[in-house]
Amino acid sequence: MAPTKAPDSSRRSDRSRRAIHDAALALVTEVGYRRTTIEGIAARAGVGKQTIYRWWPSKAAVLMDAFLDLAGRAAEDAGAGSGSGDTGESAPGIPDTGDLAADLKLVLRATVDELNDPALEAPTRALTAEGIVDAKLGAEFVHKLLDPQLALYVTRLRAAQEAGDVRADIDPRIALELLIGPLMHRWLLRTLPLTHAYADEIVDYAVGGLAPRA
Amino acid sequence: MAPTKAPDSSRRSDRSRRAIHDAALALVTEVGYRRTTIEGIAARAGVGKQTIYRWWPSKAAVLMDAFLDLAGRAAEDAGAGSGSGDTGESAPGIPDTGDLAADLKLVLRATVDELNDPALEAPTRALTAEGIVDAKLGAEFVHKLLDPQLALYVTRLRAAQEAGDVRADIDPRIALELLIGPLMHRWLLRTLPLTHAYADEIVDYAVGGLAPRA
């Protein structure tokens, strides 16, 4: 993904992009999505607005890339934690300790924390809401941001099937929605508080099933 | 809820309200939520805009009442089907045939059909998206439109607990989110097609559980 330019120019360009991403996230938090403008993002990032127009077609595109950048940074942090840190090769999957429920709780609790992060709540809501009414933007959101995360659940659930912890006739791509769907529904519609305890119960219900054991 | 006025005046007023509701739903479908105005709704409904301002503080409020009206009409139809039809007393709950999975599939398939109804898709998405970014509107949406529906699931799941089909330690208010959450998530984010087959699998997974039976 990194441009093959001279190192200095490339580094300067990366710094500008990141400043623009951070400015977009902060502005949406402060004034809301609708009142966020390319001009406002440029002023806050300390770049000319032509710089933004050269790289992105719209403020939605800036915001989308800001989230991709955040996801990349999180992956880098996770990679650094596991010892490497200089490559994107070791994508941070869902851990496999052999205890499916425990592994899923770890990941869903982290998702709860991310969703409840006040620095990201407004831009995440804004981008999601725009995608709900704008099918093209929504498809991009799913393709770039959501699907790569969902793929991690498919991988973990397949491993659980191989380990005999999940029935062989279960479709992992559908099963993961029993985990993600309730969390996102509760967060998006704010029906009730989104807590670690809730994440744990969703995992227990989904993994263990509702029906009494025979 | 019906005003205690002279019958004629009350009937005329009901007709106006319904015309305004229908105009709001149709306009949002045609031009989108943002370009829908009180003036536009008034013109389409054949009423003065002061009539609308007298009854509703905003276009979001009109849309919310339009959905409440639709829910009321659906309840009336369901009541008529079961023999009465002139009262709102027999609220249409989730059927209890003794087969929990079959009863839930029936209701979730109907929800799939409603969500896929092209006449309601745009206004439903618009109101949901507005509620996602506007906490006050979102709370009203949940309180007036969503919670009464969720209560029906709680009732049915409690009956299932009494019948021994659901473990006694399950919280029905959380369990219902395993059913509703995946459907709404898939519909809102358009990750994959929302079909009857999907509704059936969600019910089977949620009710039967993912783990192999001992």
CSV table of C-alpha atoms in Angstrom, one decimal, chain A residues 6-197:
chain,number,residue,atom,x,y,z
A,6,ALA,CA,11.6,8.9,-2.1
A,7,PRO,CA,11.4,8.2,1.6
A,8,ASP,CA,11.2,11.8,2.7
A,9,SER,CA,8.3,12.7,0.4
A,10,SER,CA,6.5,9.6,1.3
A,11,ARG,CA,6.9,10.2,5.0
A,12,ARG,CA,5.7,13.8,4.6
A,13,SER,CA,2.7,12.6,2.6
A,14,ASP,CA,1.9,10.0,5.3
A,15,ARG,CA,2.1,12.7,8.0
A,16,SER,CA,-0.4,14.9,6.0
A,17,ARG,CA,-2.8,12.1,5.5
A,18,ARG,CA,-2.8,11.2,9.1
A,19,ALA,CA,-3.3,14.8,10.1
A,20,ILE,CA,-6.3,15.0,7.8
A,21,HIS,CA,-7.8,11.8,9.2
A,22,ASP,CA,-7.4,13.0,12.7
A,23,ALA,CA,-8.9,16.4,11.8
A,24,ALA,CA,-11.9,14.7,10.2
A,25,LEU,CA,-12.6,12.5,13.2
A,26,ALA,CA,-12.2,15.4,15.6
A,27,LEU,CA,-14.4,17.8,13.6
A,28,VAL,CA,-17.3,15.3,13.3
A,29,THR,CA,-17.1,14.8,17.0
A,30,GLU,CA,-17.2,18.5,17.7
A,31,VAL,CA,-19.7,19.9,15.1
A,32,GLY,CA,-21.4,16.8,13.7
A,33,TYR,CA,-21.1,15.2,10.3
A,34,ARG,CA,-23.3,17.6,8.3
A,35,ARG,CA,-21.5,20.7,9.5
A,36,THR,CA,-18.1,19.1,8.8
A,37,THR,CA,-16.7,20.4,5.5
A,38,ILE,CA,-13.5,19.7,3.4
A,39,GLU,CA,-12.5,23.3,4.1
A,40,GLY,CA,-12.9,22.8,7.9
A,41,ILE,CA,-10.9,19.6,7.8
A,42,ALA,CA,-8.1,21.3,5.7
A,43,ALA,CA,-7.9,24.2,8.1
A,44,ARG,CA,-7.7,22.0,11.1
A,45,ALA,CA,-5.1,19.7,9.6
A,46,GLY,CA,-3.0,22.6,8.4
A,47,VAL,CA,-3.1,21.7,4.7
A,48,GLY,CA,-4.6,23.4,1.7
A,49,LYS,CA,-8.0,22.1,0.7
A,50,GLN,CA,-6.7,21.2,-2.7
A,51,THR,CA,-4.5,18.6,-1.0
A,52,ILE,CA,-7.7,16.9,0.3
A,53,TYR,CA,-9.5,17.2,-3.0
A,54,ARG,CA,-6.5,15.6,-4.8
A,55,TRP,CA,-6.7,12.6,-2.5
A,56,TRP,CA,-10.4,12.2,-1.7
A,57,PRO,CA,-13.6,12.8,-3.6
A,58,SER,CA,-15.8,13.6,-0.5
A,59,LYS,CA,-15.8,14.0,3.2
A,60,ALA,CA,-17.3,10.6,3.5
A,61,ALA,CA,-14.2,9.2,1.7
A,62,VAL,CA,-11.9,11.0,4.1
A,63,LEU,CA,-13.8,9.6,7.1
A,64,MET,CA,-13.8,6.1,5.6
A,65,ASP,CA,-10.0,6.3,5.2
A,66,ALA,CA,-9.6,7.7,8.7
A,67,PHE,CA,-11.2,4.5,10.0
A,68,LEU,CA,-9.1,2.3,7.8
A,69,ASP,CA,-6.1,4.1,9.1
A,70,LEU,CA,-7.2,3.5,12.7
A,71,ALA,CA,-7.8,-0.2,11.9
A,72,GLY,CA,-4.3,-0.4,10.4
A,73,ARG,CA,-2.8,1.3,13.5
A,74,ALA,CA,-4.6,-1.1,15.8
A,75,ALA,CA,-3.3,-4.0,13.7
A,76,GLU,CA,0.3,-2.6,13.9
A,77,ASP,CA,-0.1,-2.3,17.7
A,78,ALA,CA,-1.3,-5.8,18.0
A,79,GLY,CA,1.6,-7.0,15.7
A,80,ALA,CA,4.1,-5.0,17.9
A,81,GLY,CA,2.6,-6.7,20.9
A,82,SER,CA,3.2,-10.1,19.5
A,83,GLY,CA,6.9,-9.4,18.7
A,84,SER,CA,7.2,-8.2,15.1
A,85,GLY,CA,5.8,-4.8,14.5
A,86,ASP,CA,7.4,-3.9,11.2
A,87,THR,CA,5.1,-5.8,8.9
A,88,GLY,CA,1.4,-6.1,8.2
A,89,GLU,CA,1.7,-9.8,7.7
A,90,SER,CA,0.6,-11.1,11.0
A,91,ALA,CA,-3.0,-9.8,10.8
A,92,PRO,CA,-4.5,-9.9,14.4
A,93,GLY,CA,-7.0,-12.7,14.3
A,94,ILE,CA,-9.3,-13.8,17.1
A,95,PRO,CA,-7.2,-15.8,19.6
A,96,ASP,CA,-7.6,-19.6,19.7
A,97,THR,CA,-6.9,-20.8,23.2
A,98,GLY,CA,-9.2,-23.8,22.6
A,99,ASP,CA,-12.0,-22.1,24.7
A,100,LEU,CA,-14.4,-20.7,22.1
A,101,ALA,CA,-16.6,-18.8,24.5
A,102,ALA,CA,-13.6,-17.2,26.3
A,103,ASP,CA,-12.0,-16.2,23.0
A,104,LEU,CA,-15.2,-14.6,21.7
A,105,LYS,CA,-15.8,-12.8,25.0
A,106,LEU,CA,-12.3,-11.3,24.8
A,107,VAL,CA,-13.0,-9.9,21.3
A,108,LEU,CA,-16.6,-8.8,21.9
A,109,ARG,CA,-15.5,-7.0,25.1
A,110,ALA,CA,-12.9,-5.1,23.1
A,111,THR,CA,-15.6,-4.3,20.5
A,112,VAL,CA,-17.8,-2.9,23.3
A,113,ASP,CA,-14.9,-0.7,24.5
A,114,GLU,CA,-14.3,0.6,21.0
A,115,LEU,CA,-18.0,1.4,20.4
A,116,ASN,CA,-18.1,3.2,23.8
A,117,ASP,CA,-15.0,5.2,23.1
A,118,PRO,CA,-16.2,8.8,23.2
A,119,ALA,CA,-13.5,10.0,20.8
A,120,LEU,CA,-14.9,7.7,18.0
A,121,GLU,CA,-18.6,7.4,18.8
A,122,ALA,CA,-19.8,10.4,16.8
A,123,PRO,CA,-17.8,9.7,13.6
A,124,THR,CA,-18.6,5.9,13.8
A,125,ARG,CA,-22.3,6.7,14.1
A,126,ALA,CA,-22.2,9.3,11.4
A,127,LEU,CA,-20.5,7.0,8.9
A,128,THR,CA,-22.8,4.1,9.7
A,129,ALA,CA,-25.9,6.3,9.4
A,130,GLU,CA,-24.8,7.7,6.1
A,131,GLY,CA,-24.2,4.1,4.8
A,132,ILE,CA,-27.7,3.1,6.0
A,133,VAL,CA,-29.4,5.7,3.7
A,134,ASP,CA,-26.7,5.8,0.9
A,135,ALA,CA,-26.4,2.2,-0.5
A,136,LYS,CA,-23.1,3.0,-2.4
A,137,LEU,CA,-21.4,4.4,0.6
A,138,GLY,CA,-22.8,1.5,2.7
A,139,ALA,CA,-21.4,-1.1,0.4
A,140,GLU,CA,-17.9,0.6,0.6
A,141,PHE,CA,-18.2,0.6,4.4
A,142,VAL,CA,-19.0,-3.1,4.5
A,143,HIS,CA,-16.4,-4.0,1.9
A,144,LYS,CA,-13.5,-2.0,3.4
A,145,LEU,CA,-14.2,-1.9,7.1
A,146,LEU,CA,-16.7,-4.6,8.1
A,147,ASP,CA,-16.0,-7.7,6.0
A,148,PRO,CA,-12.3,-8.0,7.0
A,149,GLN,CA,-13.4,-8.1,10.6
A,150,LEU,CA,-16.2,-10.6,9.9
A,151,ALA,CA,-13.7,-12.8,8.2
A,152,LEU,CA,-11.8,-13.2,11.5
A,153,TYR,CA,-14.9,-14.7,13.1
A,154,VAL,CA,-15.4,-17.1,10.2
A,155,THR,CA,-11.8,-18.3,10.7
A,156,ARG,CA,-12.3,-18.8,14.4
A,157,LEU,CA,-15.6,-20.5,14.1
A,158,ARG,CA,-14.2,-22.9,11.4
A,159,ALA,CA,-11.4,-23.8,13.8
A,160,ALA,CA,-14.1,-24.4,16.5
A,161,GLN,CA,-15.9,-26.7,14.0
A,162,GLU,CA,-12.7,-28.7,13.5
A,163,ALA,CA,-12.2,-28.9,17.2
A,164,GLY,CA,-15.8,-30.2,17.6
A,165,ASP,CA,-17.0,-27.2,19.6
A,166,VAL,CA,-19.4,-26.1,16.9
A,167,ARG,CA,-21.7,-28.4,14.9
A,168,ALA,CA,-20.5,-29.2,11.4
A,169,ASP,CA,-23.7,-28.1,9.8
A,170,ILE,CA,-23.4,-24.6,11.1
A,171,ASP,CA,-22.6,-21.8,8.5
A,172,PRO,CA,-19.9,-19.7,10.3
A,173,ARG,CA,-20.8,-16.7,8.1
A,174,ILE,CA,-24.3,-16.7,9.5
A,175,ALA,CA,-23.4,-17.8,13.1
A,176,LEU,CA,-21.1,-14.8,13.5
A,177,GLU,CA,-24.1,-12.5,13.1
A,178,LEU,CA,-25.6,-13.9,16.3
A,179,LEU,CA,-22.5,-12.3,18.0
A,180,ILE,CA,-22.1,-9.1,16.1
A,181,GLY,CA,-25.7,-8.4,15.3
A,182,PRO,CA,-27.0,-8.0,18.9
A,183,LEU,CA,-24.0,-5.8,19.9
A,184,MET,CA,-24.3,-3.5,16.9
A,185,HIS,CA,-28.1,-3.3,17.3
A,186,ARG,CA,-27.9,-2.4,20.9
A,187,TRP,CA,-25.2,0.2,20.2
A,188,LEU,CA,-26.8,1.8,17.1
A,189,LEU,CA,-30.3,2.0,18.6
A,190,ARG,CA,-29.2,2.6,22.2
A,191,THR,CA,-31.9,0.2,23.5
A,192,LEU,CA,-30.0,-0.6,26.7
A,193,PRO,CA,-26.4,-0.1,27.9
A,194,LEU,CA,-23.7,-1.9,26.0
A,195,THR,CA,-21.5,-3.5,28.6
A,196,HIS,CA,-19.0,-6.3,29.0
A,197,ALA,CA,-21.7,-8.3,30.9
